[in-house]
PDB file of C-alpha atoms in Angstrom:
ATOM      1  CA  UNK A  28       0.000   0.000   0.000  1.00 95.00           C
ATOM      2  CA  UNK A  29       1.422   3.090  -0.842  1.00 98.00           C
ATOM      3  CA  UNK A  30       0.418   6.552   1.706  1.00 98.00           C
ATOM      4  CA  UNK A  31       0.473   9.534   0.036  1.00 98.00           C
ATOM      5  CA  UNK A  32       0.157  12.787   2.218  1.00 98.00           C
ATOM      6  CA  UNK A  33      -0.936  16.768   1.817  1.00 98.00           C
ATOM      7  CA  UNK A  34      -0.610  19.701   4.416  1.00 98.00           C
ATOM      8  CA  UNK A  35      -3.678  21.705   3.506  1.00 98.00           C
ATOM      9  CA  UNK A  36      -5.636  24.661   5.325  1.00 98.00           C
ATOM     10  CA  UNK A  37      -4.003  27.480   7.687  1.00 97.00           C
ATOM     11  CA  UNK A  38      -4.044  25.111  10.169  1.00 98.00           C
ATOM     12  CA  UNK A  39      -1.278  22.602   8.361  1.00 98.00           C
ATOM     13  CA  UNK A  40      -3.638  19.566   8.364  1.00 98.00           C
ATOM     14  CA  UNK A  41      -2.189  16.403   6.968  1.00 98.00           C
ATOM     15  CA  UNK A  42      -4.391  14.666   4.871  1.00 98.00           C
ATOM     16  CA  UNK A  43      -3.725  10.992   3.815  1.00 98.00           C
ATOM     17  CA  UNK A  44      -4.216   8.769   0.753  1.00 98.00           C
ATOM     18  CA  UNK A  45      -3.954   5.072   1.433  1.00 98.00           C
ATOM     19  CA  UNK A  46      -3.741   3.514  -2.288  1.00 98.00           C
ATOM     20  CA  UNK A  47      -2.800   0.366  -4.162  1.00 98.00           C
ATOM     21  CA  UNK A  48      -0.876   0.806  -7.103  1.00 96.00           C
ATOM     22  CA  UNK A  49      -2.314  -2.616  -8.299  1.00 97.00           C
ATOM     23  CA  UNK A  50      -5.664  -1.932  -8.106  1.00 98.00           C
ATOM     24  CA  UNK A  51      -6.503   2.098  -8.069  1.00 98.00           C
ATOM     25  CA  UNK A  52      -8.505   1.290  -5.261  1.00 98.00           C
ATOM     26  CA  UNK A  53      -7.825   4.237  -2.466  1.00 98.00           C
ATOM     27  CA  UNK A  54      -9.049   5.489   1.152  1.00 98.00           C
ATOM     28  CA  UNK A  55      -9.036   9.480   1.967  1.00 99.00           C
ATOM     29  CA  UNK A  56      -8.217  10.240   5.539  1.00 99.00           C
ATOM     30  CA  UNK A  57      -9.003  13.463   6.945  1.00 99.00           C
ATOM     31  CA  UNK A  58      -9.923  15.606   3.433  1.00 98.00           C
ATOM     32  CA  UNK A  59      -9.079  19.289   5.367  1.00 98.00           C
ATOM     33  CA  UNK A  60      -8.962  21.339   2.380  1.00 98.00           C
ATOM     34  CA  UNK A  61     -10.450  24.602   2.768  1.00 98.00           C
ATOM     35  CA  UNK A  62      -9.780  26.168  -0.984  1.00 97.00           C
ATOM     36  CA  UNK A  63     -10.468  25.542  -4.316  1.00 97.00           C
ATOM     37  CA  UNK A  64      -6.719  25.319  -4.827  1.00 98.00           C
ATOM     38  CA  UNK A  65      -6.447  23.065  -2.678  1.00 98.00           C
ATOM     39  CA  UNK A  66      -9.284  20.819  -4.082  1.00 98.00           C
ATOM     40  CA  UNK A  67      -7.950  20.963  -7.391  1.00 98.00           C
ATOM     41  CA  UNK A  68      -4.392  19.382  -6.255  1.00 98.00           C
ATOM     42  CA  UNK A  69      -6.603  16.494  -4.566  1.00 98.00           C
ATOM     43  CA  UNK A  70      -8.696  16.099  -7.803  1.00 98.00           C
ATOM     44  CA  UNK A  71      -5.598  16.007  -9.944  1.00 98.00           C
ATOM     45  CA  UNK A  72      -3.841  13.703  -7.448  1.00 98.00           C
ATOM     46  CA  UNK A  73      -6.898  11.355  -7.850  1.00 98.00           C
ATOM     47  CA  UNK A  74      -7.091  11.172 -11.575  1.00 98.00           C
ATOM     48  CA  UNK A  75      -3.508  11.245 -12.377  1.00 98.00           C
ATOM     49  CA  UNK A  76      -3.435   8.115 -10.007  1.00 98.00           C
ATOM     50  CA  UNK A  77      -7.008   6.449 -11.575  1.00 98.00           C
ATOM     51  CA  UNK A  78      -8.215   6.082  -8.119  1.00 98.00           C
ATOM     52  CA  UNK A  79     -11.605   4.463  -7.430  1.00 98.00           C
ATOM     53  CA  UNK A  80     -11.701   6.330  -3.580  1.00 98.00           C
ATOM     54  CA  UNK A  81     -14.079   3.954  -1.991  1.00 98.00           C
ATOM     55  CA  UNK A  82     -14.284   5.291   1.309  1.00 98.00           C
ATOM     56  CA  UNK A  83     -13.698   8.413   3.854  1.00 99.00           C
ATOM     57  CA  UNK A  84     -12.394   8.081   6.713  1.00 99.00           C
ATOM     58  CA  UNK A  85     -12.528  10.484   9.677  1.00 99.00           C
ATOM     59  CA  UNK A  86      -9.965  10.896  12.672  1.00 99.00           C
ATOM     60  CA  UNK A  87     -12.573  12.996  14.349  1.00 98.00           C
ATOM     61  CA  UNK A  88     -15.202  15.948  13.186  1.00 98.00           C
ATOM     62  CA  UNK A  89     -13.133  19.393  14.048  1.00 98.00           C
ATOM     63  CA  UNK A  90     -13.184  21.396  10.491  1.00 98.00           C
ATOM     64  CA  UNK A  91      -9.623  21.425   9.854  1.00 98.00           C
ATOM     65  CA  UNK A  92      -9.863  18.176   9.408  1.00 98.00           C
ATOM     66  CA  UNK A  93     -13.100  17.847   7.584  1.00 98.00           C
ATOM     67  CA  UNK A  94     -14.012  20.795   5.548  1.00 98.00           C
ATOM     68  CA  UNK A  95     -13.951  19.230   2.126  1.00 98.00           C
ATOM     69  CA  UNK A  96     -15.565  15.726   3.300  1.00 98.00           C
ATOM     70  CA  UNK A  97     -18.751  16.230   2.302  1.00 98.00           C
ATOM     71  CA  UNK A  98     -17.616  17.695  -1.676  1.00 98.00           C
ATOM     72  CA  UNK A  99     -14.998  15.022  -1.572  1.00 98.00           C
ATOM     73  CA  UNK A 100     -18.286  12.277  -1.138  1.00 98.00           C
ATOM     74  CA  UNK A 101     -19.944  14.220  -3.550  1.00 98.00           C
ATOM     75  CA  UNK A 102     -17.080  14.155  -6.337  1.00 97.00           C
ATOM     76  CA  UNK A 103     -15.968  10.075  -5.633  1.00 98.00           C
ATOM     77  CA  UNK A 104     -19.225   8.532  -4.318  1.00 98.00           C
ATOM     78  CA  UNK A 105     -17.020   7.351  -1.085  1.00 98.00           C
ATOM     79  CA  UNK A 106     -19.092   6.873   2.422  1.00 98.00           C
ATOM     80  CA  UNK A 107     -17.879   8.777   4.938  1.00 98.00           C
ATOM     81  CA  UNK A 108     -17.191   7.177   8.112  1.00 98.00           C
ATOM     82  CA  UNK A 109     -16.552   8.418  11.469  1.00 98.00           C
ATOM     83  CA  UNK A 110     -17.063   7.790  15.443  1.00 98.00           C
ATOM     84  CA  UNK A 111     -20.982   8.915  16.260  1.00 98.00           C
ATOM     85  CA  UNK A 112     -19.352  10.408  19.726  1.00 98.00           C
ATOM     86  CA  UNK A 113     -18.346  13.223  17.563  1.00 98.00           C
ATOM     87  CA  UNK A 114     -22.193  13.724  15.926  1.00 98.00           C
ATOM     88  CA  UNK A 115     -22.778  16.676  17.760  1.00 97.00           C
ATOM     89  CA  UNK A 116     -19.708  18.593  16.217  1.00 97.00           C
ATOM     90  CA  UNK A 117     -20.967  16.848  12.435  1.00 97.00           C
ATOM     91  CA  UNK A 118     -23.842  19.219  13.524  1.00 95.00           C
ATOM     92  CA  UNK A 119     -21.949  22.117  14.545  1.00 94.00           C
ATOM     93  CA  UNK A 120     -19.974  22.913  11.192  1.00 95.00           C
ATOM     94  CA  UNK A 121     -21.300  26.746  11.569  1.00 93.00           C
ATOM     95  CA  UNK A 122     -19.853  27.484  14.768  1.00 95.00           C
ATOM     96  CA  UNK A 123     -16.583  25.721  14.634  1.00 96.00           C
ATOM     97  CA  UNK A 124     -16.242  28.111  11.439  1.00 96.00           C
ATOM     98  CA  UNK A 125     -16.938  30.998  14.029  1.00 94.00           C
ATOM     99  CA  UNK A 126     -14.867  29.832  16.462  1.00 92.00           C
ATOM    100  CA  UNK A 127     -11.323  29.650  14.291  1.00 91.00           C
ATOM    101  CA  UNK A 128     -12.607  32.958  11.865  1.00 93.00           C
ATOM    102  CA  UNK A 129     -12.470  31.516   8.713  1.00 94.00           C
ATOM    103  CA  UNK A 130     -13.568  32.736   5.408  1.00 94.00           C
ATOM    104  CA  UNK A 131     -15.596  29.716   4.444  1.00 94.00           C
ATOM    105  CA  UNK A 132     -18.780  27.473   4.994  1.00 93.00           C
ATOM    106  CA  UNK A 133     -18.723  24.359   5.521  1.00 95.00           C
ATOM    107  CA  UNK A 134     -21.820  21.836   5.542  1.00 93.00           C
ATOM    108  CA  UNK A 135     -22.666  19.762   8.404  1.00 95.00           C
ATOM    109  CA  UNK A 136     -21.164  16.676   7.977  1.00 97.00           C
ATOM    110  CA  UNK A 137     -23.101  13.779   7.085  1.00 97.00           C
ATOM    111  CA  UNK A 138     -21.452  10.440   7.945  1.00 98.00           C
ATOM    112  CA  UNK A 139     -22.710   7.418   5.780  1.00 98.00           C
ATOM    113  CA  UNK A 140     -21.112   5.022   8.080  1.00 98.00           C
ATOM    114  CA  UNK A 141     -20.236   5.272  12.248  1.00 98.00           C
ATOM    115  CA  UNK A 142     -16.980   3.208  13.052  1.00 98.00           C
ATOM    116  CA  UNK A 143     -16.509   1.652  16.780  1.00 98.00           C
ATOM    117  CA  UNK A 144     -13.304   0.438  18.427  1.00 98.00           C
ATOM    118  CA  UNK A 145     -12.485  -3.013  16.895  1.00 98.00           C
ATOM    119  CA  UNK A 146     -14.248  -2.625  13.568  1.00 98.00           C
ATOM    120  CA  UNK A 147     -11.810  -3.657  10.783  1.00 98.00           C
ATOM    121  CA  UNK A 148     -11.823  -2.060   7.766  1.00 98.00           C
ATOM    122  CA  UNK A 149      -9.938  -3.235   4.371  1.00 98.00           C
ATOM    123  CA  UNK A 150      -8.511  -1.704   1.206  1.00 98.00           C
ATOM    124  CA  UNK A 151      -7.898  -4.512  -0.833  1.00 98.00           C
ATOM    125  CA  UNK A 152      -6.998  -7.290   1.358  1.00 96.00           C
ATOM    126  CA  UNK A 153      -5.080  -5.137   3.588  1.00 97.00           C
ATOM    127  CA  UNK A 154      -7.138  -4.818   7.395  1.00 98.00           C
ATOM    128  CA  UNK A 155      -7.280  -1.281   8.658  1.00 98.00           C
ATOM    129  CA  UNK A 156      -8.159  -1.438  12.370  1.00 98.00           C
ATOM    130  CA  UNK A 157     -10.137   0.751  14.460  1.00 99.00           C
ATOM    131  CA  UNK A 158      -9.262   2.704  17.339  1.00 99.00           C
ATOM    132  CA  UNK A 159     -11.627   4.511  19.691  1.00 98.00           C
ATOM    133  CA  UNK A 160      -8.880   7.099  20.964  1.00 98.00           C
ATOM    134  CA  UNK A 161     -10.605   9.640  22.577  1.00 98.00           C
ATOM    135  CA  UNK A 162      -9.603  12.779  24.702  1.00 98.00           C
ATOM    136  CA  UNK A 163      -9.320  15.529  21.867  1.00 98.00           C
ATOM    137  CA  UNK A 164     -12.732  15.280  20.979  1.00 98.00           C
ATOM    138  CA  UNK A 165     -15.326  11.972  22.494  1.00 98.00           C
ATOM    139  CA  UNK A 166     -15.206  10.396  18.919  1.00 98.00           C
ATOM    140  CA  UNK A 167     -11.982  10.463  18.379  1.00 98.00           C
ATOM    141  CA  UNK A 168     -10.284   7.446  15.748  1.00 99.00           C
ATOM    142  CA  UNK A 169      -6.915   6.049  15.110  1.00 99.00           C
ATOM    143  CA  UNK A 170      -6.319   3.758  12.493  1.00 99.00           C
ATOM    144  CA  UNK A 171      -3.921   0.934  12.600  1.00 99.00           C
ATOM    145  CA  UNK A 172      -2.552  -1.004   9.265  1.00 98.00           C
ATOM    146  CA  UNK A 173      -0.568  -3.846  11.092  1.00 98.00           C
ATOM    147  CA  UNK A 174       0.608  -4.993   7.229  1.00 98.00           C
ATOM    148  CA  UNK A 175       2.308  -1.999   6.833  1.00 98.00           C
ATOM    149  CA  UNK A 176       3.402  -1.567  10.192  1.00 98.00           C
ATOM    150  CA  UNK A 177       1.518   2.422  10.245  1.00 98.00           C
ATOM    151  CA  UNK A 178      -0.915   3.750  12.661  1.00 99.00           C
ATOM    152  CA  UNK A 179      -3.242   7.032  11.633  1.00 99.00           C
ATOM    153  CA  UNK A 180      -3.250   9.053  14.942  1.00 98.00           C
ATOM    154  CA  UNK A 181      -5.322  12.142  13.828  1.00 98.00           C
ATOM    155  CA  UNK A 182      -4.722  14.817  16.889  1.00 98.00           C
ATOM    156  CA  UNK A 183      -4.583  12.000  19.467  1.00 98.00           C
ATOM    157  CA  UNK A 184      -0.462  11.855  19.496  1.00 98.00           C
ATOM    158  CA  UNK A 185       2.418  13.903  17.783  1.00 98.00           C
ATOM    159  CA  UNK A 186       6.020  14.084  17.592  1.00 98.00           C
ATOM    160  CA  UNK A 187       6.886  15.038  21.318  1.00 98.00           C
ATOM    161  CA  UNK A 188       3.484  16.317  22.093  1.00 98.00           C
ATOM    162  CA  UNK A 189      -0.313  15.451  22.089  1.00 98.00           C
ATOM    163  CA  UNK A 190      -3.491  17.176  20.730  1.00 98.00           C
ATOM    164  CA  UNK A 191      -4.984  19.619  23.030  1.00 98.00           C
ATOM    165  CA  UNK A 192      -8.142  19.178  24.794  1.00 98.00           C
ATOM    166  CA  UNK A 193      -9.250  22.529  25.478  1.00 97.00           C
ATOM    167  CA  UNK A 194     -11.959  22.415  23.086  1.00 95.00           C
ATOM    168  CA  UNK A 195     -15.530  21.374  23.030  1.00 95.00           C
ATOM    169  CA  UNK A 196     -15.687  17.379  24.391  1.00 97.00           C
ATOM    170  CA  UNK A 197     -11.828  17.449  25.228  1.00 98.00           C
ATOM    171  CA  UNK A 198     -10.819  15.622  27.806  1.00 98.00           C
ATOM    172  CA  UNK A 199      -7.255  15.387  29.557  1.00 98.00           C
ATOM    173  CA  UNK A 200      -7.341  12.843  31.562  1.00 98.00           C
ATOM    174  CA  UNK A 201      -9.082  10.416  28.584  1.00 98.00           C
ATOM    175  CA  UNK A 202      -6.641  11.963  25.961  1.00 98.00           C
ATOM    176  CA  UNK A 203      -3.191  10.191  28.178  1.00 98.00           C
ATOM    177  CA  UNK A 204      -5.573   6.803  28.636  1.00 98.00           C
ATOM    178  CA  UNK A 205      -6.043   6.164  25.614  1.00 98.00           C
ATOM    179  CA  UNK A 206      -2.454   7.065  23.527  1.00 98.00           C
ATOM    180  CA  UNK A 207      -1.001   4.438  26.632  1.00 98.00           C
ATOM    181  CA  UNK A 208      -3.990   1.960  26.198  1.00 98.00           C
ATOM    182  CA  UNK A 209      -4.046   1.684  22.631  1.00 98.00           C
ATOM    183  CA  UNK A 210      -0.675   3.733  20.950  1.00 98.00           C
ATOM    184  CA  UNK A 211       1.607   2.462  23.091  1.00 98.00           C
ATOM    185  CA  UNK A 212       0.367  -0.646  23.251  1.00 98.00           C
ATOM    186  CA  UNK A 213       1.275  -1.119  19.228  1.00 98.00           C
ATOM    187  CA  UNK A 214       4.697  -2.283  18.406  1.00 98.00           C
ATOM    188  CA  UNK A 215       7.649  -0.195  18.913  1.00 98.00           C
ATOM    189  CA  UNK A 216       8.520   0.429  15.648  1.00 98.00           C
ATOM    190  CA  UNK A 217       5.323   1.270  14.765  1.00 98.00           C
ATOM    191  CA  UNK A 218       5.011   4.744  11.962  1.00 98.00           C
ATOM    192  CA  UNK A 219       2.535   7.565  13.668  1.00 99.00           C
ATOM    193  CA  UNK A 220       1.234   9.393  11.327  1.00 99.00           C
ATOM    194  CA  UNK A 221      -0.454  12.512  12.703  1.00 98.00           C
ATOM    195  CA  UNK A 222      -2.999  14.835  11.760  1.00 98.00           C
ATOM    196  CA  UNK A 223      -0.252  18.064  12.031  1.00 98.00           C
ATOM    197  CA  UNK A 224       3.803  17.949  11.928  1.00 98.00           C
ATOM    198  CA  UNK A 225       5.930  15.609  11.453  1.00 98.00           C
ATOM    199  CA  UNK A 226       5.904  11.138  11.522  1.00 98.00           C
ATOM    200  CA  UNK A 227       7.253   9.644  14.605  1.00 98.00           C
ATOM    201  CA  UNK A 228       7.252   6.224  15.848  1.00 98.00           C
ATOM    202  CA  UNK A 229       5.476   4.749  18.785  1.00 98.00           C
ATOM    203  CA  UNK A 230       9.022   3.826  20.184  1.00 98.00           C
ATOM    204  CA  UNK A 231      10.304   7.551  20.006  1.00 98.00           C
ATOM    205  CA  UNK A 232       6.973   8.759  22.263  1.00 98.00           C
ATOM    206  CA  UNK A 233       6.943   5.676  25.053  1.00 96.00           C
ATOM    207  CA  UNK A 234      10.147   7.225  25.739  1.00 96.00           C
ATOM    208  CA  UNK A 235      10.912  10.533  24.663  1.00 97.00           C
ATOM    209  CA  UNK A 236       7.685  12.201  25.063  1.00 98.00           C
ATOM    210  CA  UNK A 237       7.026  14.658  27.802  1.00 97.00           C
ATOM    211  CA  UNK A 238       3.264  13.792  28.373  1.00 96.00           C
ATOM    212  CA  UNK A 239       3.579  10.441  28.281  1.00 95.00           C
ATOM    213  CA  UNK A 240       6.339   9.806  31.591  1.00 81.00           C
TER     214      UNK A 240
END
């Protein structure tokens, strides 16, 4: 499986493309763009590639992370899928716009499909496993591809830091439970590949990371 990544938005969200080369068969993780620009390079990335994007997958509902979901559906046909803990900010898409000052709209968010901790998902015959990880928002989702030894972290872990939980549904104490319960529980050499900055690896954080002692 090949990953494919793009910073997008003022906010430097990563978005991921999951994709076989065999295939053409892909899986869009956290589709933050907030321009047509920006669009335009995912469109082009898409049909340069041949990609049939099949599905939509959500680390959690803040907007940096989801403002083009709903016009990425509409483009590919792909189901969105997300964690219903994080419904109410689906329905909230106006005031998280407020909130941060941006320029745009953004339509609520209308998942086709809510995930749960354990589900296993698949592009091709590679399993991409679920992880309820919440603490920076309730619904909060990692996803783990054991094959290719990579884990999706969204804003639950970074490089030498975690997401912050001062927001709507954040939650500290949750946030440190579940990177140690289910993060650091994956193997060592483990890729994290987080929602903003740079890849890490789950051995790198169990020891070197300041929130995690």
């Amino acid at each position: 499986m090949k990953i494919s990544s793009f910073e997008v938005n003022p906010f430097g969200e990563i978005m991921y493309v999951l994709w076989s080369q065999d295939t053409r068969n892909a899986i869009v993780v956290d589709p933050g763009m907030m321009t047509e620009a920006e669009r335009s390079r995912i469109s082009a990335f898409i049909a340069d590639n041949r990609l049939n994007v099949q599905k939509i997958l959500l680390t959690h509902i803040h907007v940096d992370h989801v403002a083009s979901a709903m016009w990425l559906a509409g483009e590919t046909g792909a189901d969105i899928c997300a964690c219903a803990d994080d419904e109410f900010l689906a329905n909230a898409m106006p005031e998280q716009v407020q909130r941060f000052h941006l320029p745009i709209e953004v339509p609520q968010v209308k998942p086709d499909e809510w995930l749960r901790d354990g589900d296993v998902l698949y592009l091709d015959d590679e399993p991409i496993k679920v992880l309820h990880t919440p603490g920076h928002t309730p619904g909060g989702l990692s996803f783990y591809l054991p094959v290719s030894g990579v884990v999706l972290a969204g804003d639950t872990l970074f490089a030498g830091s975690i997401g912050r939980t001062d927001l709507p549904g954040g939650d500290f104490v949750q946030l440190i439970s579940s990177i140690k319960t289910k993060l650091l529980k994956l193997p060592v050499e483990t890729l994290v590949l987080p929602g903003h900055g740079d890849s890490t690896t789950v051995g790198r954080e169990l020891h070197f990371n300041p929130y995690l002692g």
